[in-house]
Coordinates of C-alpha atoms in Angstrom, one line a residue:
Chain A
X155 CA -1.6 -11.9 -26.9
X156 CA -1.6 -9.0 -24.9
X157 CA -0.4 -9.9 -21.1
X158 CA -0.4 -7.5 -18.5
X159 CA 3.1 -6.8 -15.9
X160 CA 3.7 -5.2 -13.1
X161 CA 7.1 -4.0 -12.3
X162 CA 9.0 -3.6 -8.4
X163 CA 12.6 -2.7 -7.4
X164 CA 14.4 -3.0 -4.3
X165 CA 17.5 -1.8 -3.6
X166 CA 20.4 -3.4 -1.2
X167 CA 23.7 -2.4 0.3
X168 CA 25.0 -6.2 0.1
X169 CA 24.8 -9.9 -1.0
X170 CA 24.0 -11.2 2.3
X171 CA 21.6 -9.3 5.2
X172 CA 23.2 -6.7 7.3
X173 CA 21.7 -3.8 9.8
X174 CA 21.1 -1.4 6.5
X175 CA 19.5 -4.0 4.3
X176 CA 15.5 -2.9 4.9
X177 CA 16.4 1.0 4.2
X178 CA 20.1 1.2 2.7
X179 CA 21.1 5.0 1.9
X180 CA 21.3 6.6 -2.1
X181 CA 25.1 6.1 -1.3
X182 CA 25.1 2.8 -0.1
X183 CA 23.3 0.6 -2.7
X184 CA 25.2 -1.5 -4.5
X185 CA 22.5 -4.1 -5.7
X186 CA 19.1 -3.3 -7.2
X187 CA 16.6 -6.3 -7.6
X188 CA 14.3 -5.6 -10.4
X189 CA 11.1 -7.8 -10.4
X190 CA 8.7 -8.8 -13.3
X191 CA 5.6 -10.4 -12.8
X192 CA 2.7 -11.8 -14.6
X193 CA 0.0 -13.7 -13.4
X194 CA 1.7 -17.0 -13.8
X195 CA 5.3 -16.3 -12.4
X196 CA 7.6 -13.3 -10.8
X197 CA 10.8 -13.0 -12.6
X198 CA 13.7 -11.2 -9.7
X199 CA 17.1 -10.5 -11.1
X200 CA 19.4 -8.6 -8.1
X201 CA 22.0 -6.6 -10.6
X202 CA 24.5 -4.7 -9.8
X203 CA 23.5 -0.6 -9.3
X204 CA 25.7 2.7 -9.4
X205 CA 24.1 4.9 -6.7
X206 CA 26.6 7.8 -8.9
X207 CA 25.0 8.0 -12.0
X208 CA 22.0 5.4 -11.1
X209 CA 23.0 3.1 -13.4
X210 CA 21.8 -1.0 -13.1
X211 CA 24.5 -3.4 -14.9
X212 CA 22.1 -6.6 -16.4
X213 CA 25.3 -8.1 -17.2
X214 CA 26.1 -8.7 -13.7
X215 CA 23.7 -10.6 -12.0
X216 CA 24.3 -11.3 -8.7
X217 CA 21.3 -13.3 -7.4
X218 CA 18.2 -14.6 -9.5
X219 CA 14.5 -15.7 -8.3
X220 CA 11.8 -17.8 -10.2
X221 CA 8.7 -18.6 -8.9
X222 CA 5.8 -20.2 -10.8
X223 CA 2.2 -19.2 -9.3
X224 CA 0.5 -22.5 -10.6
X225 CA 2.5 -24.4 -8.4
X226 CA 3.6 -22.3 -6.0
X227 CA 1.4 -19.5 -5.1
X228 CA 3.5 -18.7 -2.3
X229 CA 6.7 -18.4 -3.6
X230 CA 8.6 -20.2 -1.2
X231 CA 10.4 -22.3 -4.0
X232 CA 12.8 -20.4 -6.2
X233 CA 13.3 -22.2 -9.5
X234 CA 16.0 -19.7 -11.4
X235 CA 19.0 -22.2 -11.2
X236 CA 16.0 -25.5 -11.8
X237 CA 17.3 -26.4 -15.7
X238 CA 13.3 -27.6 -16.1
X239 CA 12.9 -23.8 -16.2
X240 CA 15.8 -22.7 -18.7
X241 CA 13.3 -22.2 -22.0
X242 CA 10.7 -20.2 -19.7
X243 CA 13.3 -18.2 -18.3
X244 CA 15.3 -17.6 -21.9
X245 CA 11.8 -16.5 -23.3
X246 CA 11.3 -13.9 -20.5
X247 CA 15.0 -12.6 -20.9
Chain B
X263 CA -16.6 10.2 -14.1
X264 CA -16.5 13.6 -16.3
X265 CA -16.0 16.6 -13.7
X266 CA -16.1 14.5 -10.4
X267 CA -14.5 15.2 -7.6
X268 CA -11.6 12.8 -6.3
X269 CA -11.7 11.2 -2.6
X270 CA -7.9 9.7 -2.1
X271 CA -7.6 7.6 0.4
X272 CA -4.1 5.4 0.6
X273 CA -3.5 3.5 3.8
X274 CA 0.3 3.2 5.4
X275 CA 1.4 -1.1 4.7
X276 CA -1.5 -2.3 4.2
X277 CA -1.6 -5.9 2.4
X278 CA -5.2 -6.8 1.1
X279 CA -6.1 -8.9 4.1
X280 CA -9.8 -7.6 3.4
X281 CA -13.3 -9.5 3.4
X282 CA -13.1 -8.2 -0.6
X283 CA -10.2 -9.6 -0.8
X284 CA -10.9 -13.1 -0.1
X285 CA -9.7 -13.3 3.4
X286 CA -12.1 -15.3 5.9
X287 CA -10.8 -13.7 9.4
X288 CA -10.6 -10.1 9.3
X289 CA -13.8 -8.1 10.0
X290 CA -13.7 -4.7 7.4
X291 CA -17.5 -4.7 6.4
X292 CA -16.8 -0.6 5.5
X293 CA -13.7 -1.1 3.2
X294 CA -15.8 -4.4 1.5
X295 CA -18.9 -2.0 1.3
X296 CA -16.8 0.3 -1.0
X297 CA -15.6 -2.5 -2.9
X298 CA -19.4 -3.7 -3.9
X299 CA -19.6 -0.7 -5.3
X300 CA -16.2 -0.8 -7.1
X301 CA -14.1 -1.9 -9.8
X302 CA -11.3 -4.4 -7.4
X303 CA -8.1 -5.0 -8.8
X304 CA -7.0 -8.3 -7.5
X305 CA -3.0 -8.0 -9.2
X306 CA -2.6 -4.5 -7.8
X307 CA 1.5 -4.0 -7.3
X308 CA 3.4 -1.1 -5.7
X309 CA 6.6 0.0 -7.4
X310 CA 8.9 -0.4 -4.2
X311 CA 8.1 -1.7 -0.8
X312 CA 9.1 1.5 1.2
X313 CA 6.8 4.4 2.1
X314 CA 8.6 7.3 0.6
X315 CA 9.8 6.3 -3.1
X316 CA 6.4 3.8 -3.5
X317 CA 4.2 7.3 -2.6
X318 CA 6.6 9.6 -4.4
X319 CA 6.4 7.5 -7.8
X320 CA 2.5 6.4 -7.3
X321 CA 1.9 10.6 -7.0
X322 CA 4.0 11.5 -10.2
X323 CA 3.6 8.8 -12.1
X324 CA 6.9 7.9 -12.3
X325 CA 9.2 4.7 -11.6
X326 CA 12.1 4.9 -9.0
X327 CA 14.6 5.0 -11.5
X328 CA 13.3 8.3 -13.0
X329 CA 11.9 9.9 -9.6
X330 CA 15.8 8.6 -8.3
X331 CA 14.4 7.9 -4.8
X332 CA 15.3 4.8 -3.3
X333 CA 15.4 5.8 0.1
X334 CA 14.1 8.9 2.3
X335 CA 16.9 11.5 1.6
X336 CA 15.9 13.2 -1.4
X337 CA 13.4 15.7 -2.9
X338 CA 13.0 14.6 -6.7
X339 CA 12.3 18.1 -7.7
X340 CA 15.8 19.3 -7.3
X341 CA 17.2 15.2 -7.0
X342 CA 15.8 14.1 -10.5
X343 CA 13.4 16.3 -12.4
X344 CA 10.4 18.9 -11.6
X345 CA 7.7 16.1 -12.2
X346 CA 4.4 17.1 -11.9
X347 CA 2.7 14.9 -9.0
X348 CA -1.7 13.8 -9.2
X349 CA -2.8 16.5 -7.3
X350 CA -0.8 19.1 -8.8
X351 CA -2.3 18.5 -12.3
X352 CA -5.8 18.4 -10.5
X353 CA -5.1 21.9 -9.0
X354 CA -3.7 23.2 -12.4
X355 CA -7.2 22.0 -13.9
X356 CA -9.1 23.7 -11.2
X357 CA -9.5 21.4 -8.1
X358 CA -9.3 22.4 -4.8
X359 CA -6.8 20.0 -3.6
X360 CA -6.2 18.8 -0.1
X361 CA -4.1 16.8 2.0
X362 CA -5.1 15.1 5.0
X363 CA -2.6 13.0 7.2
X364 CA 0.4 10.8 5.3
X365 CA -0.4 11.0 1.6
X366 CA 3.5 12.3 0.8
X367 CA 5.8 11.0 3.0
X368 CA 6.6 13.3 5.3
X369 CA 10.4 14.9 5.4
X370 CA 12.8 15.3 3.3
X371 CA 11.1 13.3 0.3
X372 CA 8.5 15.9 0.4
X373 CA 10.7 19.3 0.9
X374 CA 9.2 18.9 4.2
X375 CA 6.2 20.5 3.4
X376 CA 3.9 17.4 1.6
X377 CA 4.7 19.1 -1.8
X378 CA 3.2 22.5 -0.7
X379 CA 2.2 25.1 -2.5
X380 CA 2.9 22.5 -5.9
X381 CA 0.7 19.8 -4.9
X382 CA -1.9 21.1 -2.7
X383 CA -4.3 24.2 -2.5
X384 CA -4.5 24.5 1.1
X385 CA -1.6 24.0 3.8
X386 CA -1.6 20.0 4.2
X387 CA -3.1 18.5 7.9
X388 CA -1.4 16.7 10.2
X389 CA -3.2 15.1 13.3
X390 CA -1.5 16.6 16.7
X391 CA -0.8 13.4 18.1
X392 CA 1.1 12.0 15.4
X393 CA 4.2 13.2 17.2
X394 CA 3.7 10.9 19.9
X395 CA 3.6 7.3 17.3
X396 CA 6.7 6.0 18.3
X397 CA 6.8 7.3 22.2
X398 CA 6.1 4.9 25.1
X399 CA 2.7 4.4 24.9
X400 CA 1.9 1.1 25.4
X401 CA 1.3 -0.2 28.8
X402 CA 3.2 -3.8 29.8
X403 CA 2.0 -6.8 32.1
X404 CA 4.0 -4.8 34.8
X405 CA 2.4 -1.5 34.6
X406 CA 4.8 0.5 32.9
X407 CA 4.7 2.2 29.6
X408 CA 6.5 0.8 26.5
X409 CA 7.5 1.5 22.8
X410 CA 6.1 -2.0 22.3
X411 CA 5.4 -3.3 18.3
X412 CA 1.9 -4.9 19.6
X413 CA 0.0 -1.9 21.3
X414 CA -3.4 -2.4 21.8
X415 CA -4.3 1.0 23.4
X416 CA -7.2 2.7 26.1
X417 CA -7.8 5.6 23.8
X418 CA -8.9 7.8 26.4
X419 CA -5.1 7.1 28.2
X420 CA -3.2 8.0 25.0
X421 CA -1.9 11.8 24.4
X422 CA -4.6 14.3 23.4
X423 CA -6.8 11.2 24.1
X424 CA -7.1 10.5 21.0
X425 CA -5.2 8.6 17.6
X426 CA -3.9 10.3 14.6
X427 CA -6.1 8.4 12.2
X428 CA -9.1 9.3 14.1
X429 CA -7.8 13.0 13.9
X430 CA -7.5 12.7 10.4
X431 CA -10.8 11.5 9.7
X432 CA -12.3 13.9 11.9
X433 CA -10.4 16.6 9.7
X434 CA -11.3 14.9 6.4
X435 CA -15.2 15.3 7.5
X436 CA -14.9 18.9 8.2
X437 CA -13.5 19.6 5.2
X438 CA -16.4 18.0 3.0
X439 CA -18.5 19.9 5.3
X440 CA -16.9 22.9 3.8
X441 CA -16.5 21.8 0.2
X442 CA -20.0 20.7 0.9
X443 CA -21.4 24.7 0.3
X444 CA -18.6 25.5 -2.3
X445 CA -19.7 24.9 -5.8
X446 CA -15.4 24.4 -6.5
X447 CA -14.6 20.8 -7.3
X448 CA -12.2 18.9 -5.2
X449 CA -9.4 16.5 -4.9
X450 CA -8.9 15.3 -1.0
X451 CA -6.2 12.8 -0.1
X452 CA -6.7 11.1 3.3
X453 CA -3.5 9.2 4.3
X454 CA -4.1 6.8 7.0
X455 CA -1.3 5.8 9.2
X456 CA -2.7 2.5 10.4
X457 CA -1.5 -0.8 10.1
X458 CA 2.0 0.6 9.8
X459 CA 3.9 -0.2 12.9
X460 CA 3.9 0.3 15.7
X461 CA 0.4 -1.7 16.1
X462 CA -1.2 1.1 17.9
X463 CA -5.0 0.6 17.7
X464 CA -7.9 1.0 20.8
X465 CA -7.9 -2.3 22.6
X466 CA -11.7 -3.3 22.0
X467 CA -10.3 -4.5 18.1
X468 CA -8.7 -7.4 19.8
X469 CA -12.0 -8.5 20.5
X470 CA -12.7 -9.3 17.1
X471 CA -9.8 -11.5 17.0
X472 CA -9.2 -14.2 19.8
X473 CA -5.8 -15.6 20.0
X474 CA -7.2 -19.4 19.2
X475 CA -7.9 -17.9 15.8
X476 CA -5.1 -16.6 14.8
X477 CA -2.9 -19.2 12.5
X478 CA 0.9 -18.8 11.6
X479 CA 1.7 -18.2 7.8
X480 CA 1.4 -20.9 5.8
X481 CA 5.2 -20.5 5.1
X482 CA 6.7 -19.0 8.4
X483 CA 10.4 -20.2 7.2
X484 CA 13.2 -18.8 5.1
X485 CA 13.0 -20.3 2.0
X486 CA 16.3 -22.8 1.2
X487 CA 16.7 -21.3 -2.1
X488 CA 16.0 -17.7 -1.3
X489 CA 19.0 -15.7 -2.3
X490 CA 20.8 -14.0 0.7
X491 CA 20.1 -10.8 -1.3
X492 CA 16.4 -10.8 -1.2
X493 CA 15.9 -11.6 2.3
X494 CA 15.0 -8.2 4.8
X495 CA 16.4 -8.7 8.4
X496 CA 12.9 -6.3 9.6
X497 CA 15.3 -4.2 11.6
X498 CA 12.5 -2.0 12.8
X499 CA 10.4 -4.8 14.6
X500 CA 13.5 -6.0 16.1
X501 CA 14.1 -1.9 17.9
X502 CA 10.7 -2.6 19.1
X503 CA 10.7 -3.1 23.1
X504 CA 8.7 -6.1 23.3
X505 CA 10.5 -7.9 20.0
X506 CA 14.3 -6.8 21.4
X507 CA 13.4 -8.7 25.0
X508 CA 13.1 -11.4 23.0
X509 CA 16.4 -11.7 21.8
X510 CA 16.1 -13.2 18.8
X511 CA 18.8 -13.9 16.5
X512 CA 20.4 -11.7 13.3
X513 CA 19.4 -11.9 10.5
X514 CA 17.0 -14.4 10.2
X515 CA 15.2 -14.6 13.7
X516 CA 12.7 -16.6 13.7
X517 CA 10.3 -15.2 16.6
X518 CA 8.7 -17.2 18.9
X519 CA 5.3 -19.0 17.4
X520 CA 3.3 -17.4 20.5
X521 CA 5.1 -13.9 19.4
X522 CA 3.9 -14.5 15.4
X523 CA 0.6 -14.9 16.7
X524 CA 0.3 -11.8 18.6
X525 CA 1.6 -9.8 15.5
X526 CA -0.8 -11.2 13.3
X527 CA -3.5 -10.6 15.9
X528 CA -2.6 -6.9 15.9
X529 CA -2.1 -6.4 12.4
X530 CA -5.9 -8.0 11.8
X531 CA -7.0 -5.8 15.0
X532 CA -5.5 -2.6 13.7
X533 CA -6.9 -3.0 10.0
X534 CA -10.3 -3.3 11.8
X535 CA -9.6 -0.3 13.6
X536 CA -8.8 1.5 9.8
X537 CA -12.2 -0.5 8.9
X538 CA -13.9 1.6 11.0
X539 CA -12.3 5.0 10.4
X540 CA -12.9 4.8 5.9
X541 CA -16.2 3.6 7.3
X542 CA -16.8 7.0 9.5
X543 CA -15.8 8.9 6.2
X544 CA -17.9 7.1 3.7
X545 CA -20.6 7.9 5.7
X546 CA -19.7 11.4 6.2
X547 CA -19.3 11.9 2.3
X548 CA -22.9 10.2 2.3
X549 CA -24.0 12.6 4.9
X550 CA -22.7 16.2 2.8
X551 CA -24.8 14.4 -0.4
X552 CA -21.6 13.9 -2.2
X553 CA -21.5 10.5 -2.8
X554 CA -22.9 10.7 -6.0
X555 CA -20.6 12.9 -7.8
X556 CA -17.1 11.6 -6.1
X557 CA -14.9 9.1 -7.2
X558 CA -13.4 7.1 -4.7
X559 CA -9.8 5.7 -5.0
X560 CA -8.6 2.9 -2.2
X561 CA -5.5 1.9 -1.7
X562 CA -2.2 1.3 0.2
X563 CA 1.5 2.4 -0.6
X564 CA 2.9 -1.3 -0.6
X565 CA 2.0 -4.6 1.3
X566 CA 3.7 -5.9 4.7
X567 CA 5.0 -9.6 5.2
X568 CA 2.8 -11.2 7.9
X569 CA 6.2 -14.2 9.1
X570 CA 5.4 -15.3 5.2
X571 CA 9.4 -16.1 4.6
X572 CA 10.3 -15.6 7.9
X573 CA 9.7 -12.2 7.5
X574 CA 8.1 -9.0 9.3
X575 CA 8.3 -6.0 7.1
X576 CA 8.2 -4.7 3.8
X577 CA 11.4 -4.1 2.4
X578 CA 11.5 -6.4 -0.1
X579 CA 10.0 -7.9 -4.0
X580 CA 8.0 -10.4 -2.5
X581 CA 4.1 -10.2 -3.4
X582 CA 3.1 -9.9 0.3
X583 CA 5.5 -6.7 0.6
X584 CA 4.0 -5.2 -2.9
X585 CA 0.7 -6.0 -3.4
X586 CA -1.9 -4.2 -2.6
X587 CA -5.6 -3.3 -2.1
X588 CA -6.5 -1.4 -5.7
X589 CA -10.8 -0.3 -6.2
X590 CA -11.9 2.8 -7.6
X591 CA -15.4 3.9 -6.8
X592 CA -17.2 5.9 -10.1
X593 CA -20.7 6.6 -9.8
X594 CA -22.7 6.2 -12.6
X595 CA -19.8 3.5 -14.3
X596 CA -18.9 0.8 -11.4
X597 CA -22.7 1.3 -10.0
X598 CA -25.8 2.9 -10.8
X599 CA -26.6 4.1 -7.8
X600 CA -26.0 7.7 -9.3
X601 CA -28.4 10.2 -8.8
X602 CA -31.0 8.3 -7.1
X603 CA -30.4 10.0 -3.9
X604 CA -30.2 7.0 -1.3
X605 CA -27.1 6.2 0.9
X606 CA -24.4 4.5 -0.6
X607 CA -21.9 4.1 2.3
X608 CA -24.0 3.9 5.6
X609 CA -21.6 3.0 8.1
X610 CA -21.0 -0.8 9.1
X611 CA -19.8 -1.6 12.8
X612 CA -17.3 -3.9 13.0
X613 CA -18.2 -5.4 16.1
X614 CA -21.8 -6.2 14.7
X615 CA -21.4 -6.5 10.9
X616 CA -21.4 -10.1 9.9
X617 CA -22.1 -10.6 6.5
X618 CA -19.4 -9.9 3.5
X619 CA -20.3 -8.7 0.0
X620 CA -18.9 -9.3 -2.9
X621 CA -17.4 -6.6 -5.3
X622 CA -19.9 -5.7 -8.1
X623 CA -16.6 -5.7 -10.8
X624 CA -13.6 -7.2 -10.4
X625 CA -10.2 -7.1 -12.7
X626 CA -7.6 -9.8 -12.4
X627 CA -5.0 -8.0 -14.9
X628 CA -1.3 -7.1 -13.0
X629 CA -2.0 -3.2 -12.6
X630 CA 0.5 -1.1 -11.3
X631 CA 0.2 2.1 -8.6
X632 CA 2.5 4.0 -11.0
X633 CA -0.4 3.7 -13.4
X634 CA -2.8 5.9 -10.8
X635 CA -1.6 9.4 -12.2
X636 CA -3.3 8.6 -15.7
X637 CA -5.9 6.6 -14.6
X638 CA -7.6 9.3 -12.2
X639 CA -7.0 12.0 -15.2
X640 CA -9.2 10.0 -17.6
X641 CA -11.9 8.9 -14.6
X642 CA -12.4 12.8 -13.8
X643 CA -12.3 13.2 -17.8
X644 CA -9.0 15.7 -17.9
X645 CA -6.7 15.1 -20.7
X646 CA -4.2 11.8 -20.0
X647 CA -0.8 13.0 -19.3
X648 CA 1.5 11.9 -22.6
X649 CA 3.6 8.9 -21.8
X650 CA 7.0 9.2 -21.4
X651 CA 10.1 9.0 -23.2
X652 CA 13.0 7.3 -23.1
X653 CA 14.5 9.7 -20.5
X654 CA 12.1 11.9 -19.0
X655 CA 14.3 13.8 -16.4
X656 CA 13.2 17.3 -18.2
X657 CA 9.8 16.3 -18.7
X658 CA 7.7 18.1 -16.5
X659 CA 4.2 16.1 -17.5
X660 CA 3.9 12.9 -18.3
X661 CA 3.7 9.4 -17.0
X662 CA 5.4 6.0 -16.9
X663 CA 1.7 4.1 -16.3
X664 CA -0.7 3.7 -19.2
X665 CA -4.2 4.1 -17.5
X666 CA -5.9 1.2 -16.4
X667 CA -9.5 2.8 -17.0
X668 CA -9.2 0.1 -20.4
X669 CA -10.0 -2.5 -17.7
X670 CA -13.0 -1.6 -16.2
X671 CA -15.5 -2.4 -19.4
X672 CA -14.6 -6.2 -19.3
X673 CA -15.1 -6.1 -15.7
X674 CA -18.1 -4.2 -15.9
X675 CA -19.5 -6.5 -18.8
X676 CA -18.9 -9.3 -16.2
X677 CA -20.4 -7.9 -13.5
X678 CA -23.6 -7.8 -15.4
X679 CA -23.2 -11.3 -16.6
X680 CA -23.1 -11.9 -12.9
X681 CA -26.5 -10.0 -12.9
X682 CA -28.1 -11.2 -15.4
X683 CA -27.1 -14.8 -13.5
X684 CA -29.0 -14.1 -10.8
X685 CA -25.7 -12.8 -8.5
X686 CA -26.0 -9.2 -8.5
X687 CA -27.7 -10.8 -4.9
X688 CA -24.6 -10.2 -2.6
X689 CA -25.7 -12.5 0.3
X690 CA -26.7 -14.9 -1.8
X691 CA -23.4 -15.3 -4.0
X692 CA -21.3 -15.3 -0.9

């Protein structure tokens, strides 16, 4: 079945909030957060990212977000590290 | 839409806290008007959650990672590629394309020009007073002036005595006065700069809103399993004079309840206050008999986090910080109001304008702003830009988002299920 996505990024200059986290600098991101959603969850994975050649490494993940819309519409309850979750999130990757 | 012209109007972080929208508070009777007479996109979601690279890949049709601007710092015709942007390709087909107000982000981003000569026919407008957004204006308890974050304002008081956004509607109407006589069609962008910070509005929109009113977000705490990464310290509230008396603690705050109200107040007062101004110039396009023969395109360049997560700004993946407000007017397709002459958009006060209406068609599908390049081709029936490939950097035309214009039929089909059900009655459906 066809299911529609939207796509968002946002970049950061560290793991953990600093004064240049809202609006790091080219040179100074380090992490890029790619999102996926559909209308029943939003998929985040925070990768690391070469400002040089713009380049986003999916084999090191830094930080990961799950949120399911059913139950939680206002994603305040991150389920990527919940093992209920594994198969949905193994399907989306 | 074959041969229409284009009205573009994209407002500066605004979420869709709109009576279209499904929110029960805020008064914008003019912006819901449109929207009964529009295809809504409910799942509408910016590409980043920062002025310059969400408006810089929503006008070229490209992603971030192919326009290569993440920040403010770069111009992506000599950064990344020489991508053709919306109203370029409208001016190549023989629009007279204008800008009005904050449509490219202004700087560097932009060569510091908006794109001109590319983009637009005529050198874009700017309103005077913009210059004086983030000066002391705002008048304390004590008298004095302040670069406050909540600024409810005495107009006539303010430089110029007047606001930007009201300049730039008052510049938008003379130009479809002029385009008006011309028998050239037209492309005009109107950027509002309203409800970015600071919340500069006139002070008769906190009327609409008393304080008893005003709730907290349903979630005004950092989530305990929100990665550190995600979070946004809003460092730009916090430079604020009122928020930096407050002293409140790095990174994760929070503000005083009292304080979250009186944001949230201001952000409701000052979308009135942008209500009023898309009100001013519907009516005008009414007025210059144009209504009938212009598609019109609402939306915003991301979303803004209302204390949802402890946050204040945009700056980050949630869906208050990217979604957004998505309707595209077409005459003839999303009403039939075409070519019967009356008014479509007579203008709705705020202040006495109680009842809400509900859009005539309405998509739930996840649609994306990157998809607007292609969309507005096929609505004003030029050729769709080819997708792109792979890797695109030498690619002059073509576009990362498939048009969405696939989704209007099914919501059109339902609006006149809705008809034939007896609810093409607004008042009485709400």
């Amino acid at each position: 079945k066809e299911e529609s996505v939207a796509f968002s990024q946002y970049p950061r200059p560290a793991d953990i909030p600093q004064w240049n986290s809202d609006k790091p600098k080219l040179k100074e991101i380090r992490i890029m957060g790619y999102s996926m959603r559909t209308i029943d969850y939003r998929y985040t994975v925070w990768v690391r990212f070469n400002p040089e050649n713009f380049s986003a490494d999916f084999e090191d993940v830094h930080a990961g977000e799950l949120y399911i819309m059913e139950t939680d519409p206002n994603q305040d309850n991150n389920v990527y590290n919940n093992t209920l979750h594994s198969h949905l999130l193994k399907k989306i990757v | 839409g074959d041969g229409m012209n284009v009205l573009f109007i994209v407002v500066d972080d605004l979420r869709p806290v709109l009576g279209c929208y499904g929110d029960k508070l805020v008064k914008s009777p003019n912006i819901d008007q449109l929207a009964s007479q529009s295809i809504v996109f409910s799942n509408a979601y910016a590409q980043q959650a920062v002025c310059a690279p969400s408006r810089v890949s929503f006008l070229t049709g490209r992603r971030p990672d192919t326009t290569r601007l993440y920040d403010f710092y770069s111009y992506w015709r000599v950064h990344a590629g020489n991508y053709s942007t919306v109203p370029q390709y409208f001016k190549e087909n023989g629009y007279m394309t204008m800008s009005v107000g904050k449509v490219f982000h202004p700087g560097v981003s932009s060569n510091y020009s908006d794109d001109y000569p590319y983009s637009w026919s005529i050198p874009p407008f700017h309103p005077s007073t913009e210059k004086y957004e983030n000066d002391k204006t705002c008048r304390g308890k004590d008298g004095r002036l302040y670069a406050n974050l909540v600024c409810p304002v005495d107009v006539t008081e303010m430089p110029g005595g007047t606001l930007p956004d009201i300049q730039s509607t008052e510049e938008a109407m003379r130009l479809l006065n002029v385009m008006k006589t011309k028998k050239q069609k037209f492309f005009l962008a109107v950027g509002y700069h309203k409800p970015h910070i600071p919340l500069r509005y006139p002070q008769e929109f906190l009327k609409l809103y008393p304080l008893e009113n005003i709730t907290l977000a349903p979630d005004p705490w950092v989530p305990e399993k929100l990665p550190p990464v995600a979070y946004n310290p809003w460092m730009d509230i916090r430079q604020r004079d009122d928020v930096k008396a407050l002293n409140v603690s790095f990174p994760y705050g929070p503000l005083p309840d009292e304080f979250q109200r009186l944001i949230r107040q201001s952000y409701y007062a000052a979308v009135s206050y942008l209500d009023m101004q898309v009100g001013l110039l519907l009516n005008a396009l009414d007025d210059v008999g144009l209504s009938n023969s212009t598609i019109v395109v609402f939306t915003a360049d991301h979303g803004w986090s209302l204390g949802e997560h402890g946050e204040w700004a945009k700056y980050s993946n949630f869906d208050v910080a990217t979604r957004v407000p998505l309707m595209f007017y077409v005459p003839g397709m999303t009403t039939s109001s075409a070519g019967q002459g009356g008014r479509v958009f007579p203008y709705l006060d705020p202040f006495s304008h109680i009842l809400g209406v509900v859009p005539q068609g309405r998509s739930n599908k996840m649609v994306e702003l990157v998809s607007l390049f292609s969309t507005l081709a096929e609505l004003a029936g030029l050729q769709v830009p080819p997708a792109c490939p792979g890797t695109s950097l030498h690619v002059a035309l073509c576009t990362e988002g498939a048009s969405i214009v696939r989704y209007f039929k099914s919501s059109e089909q339902k609006a006149q299920k809705k008809k034939e059900d007896g609810c093409d009655d607004t008042n009485r459906c709400y």
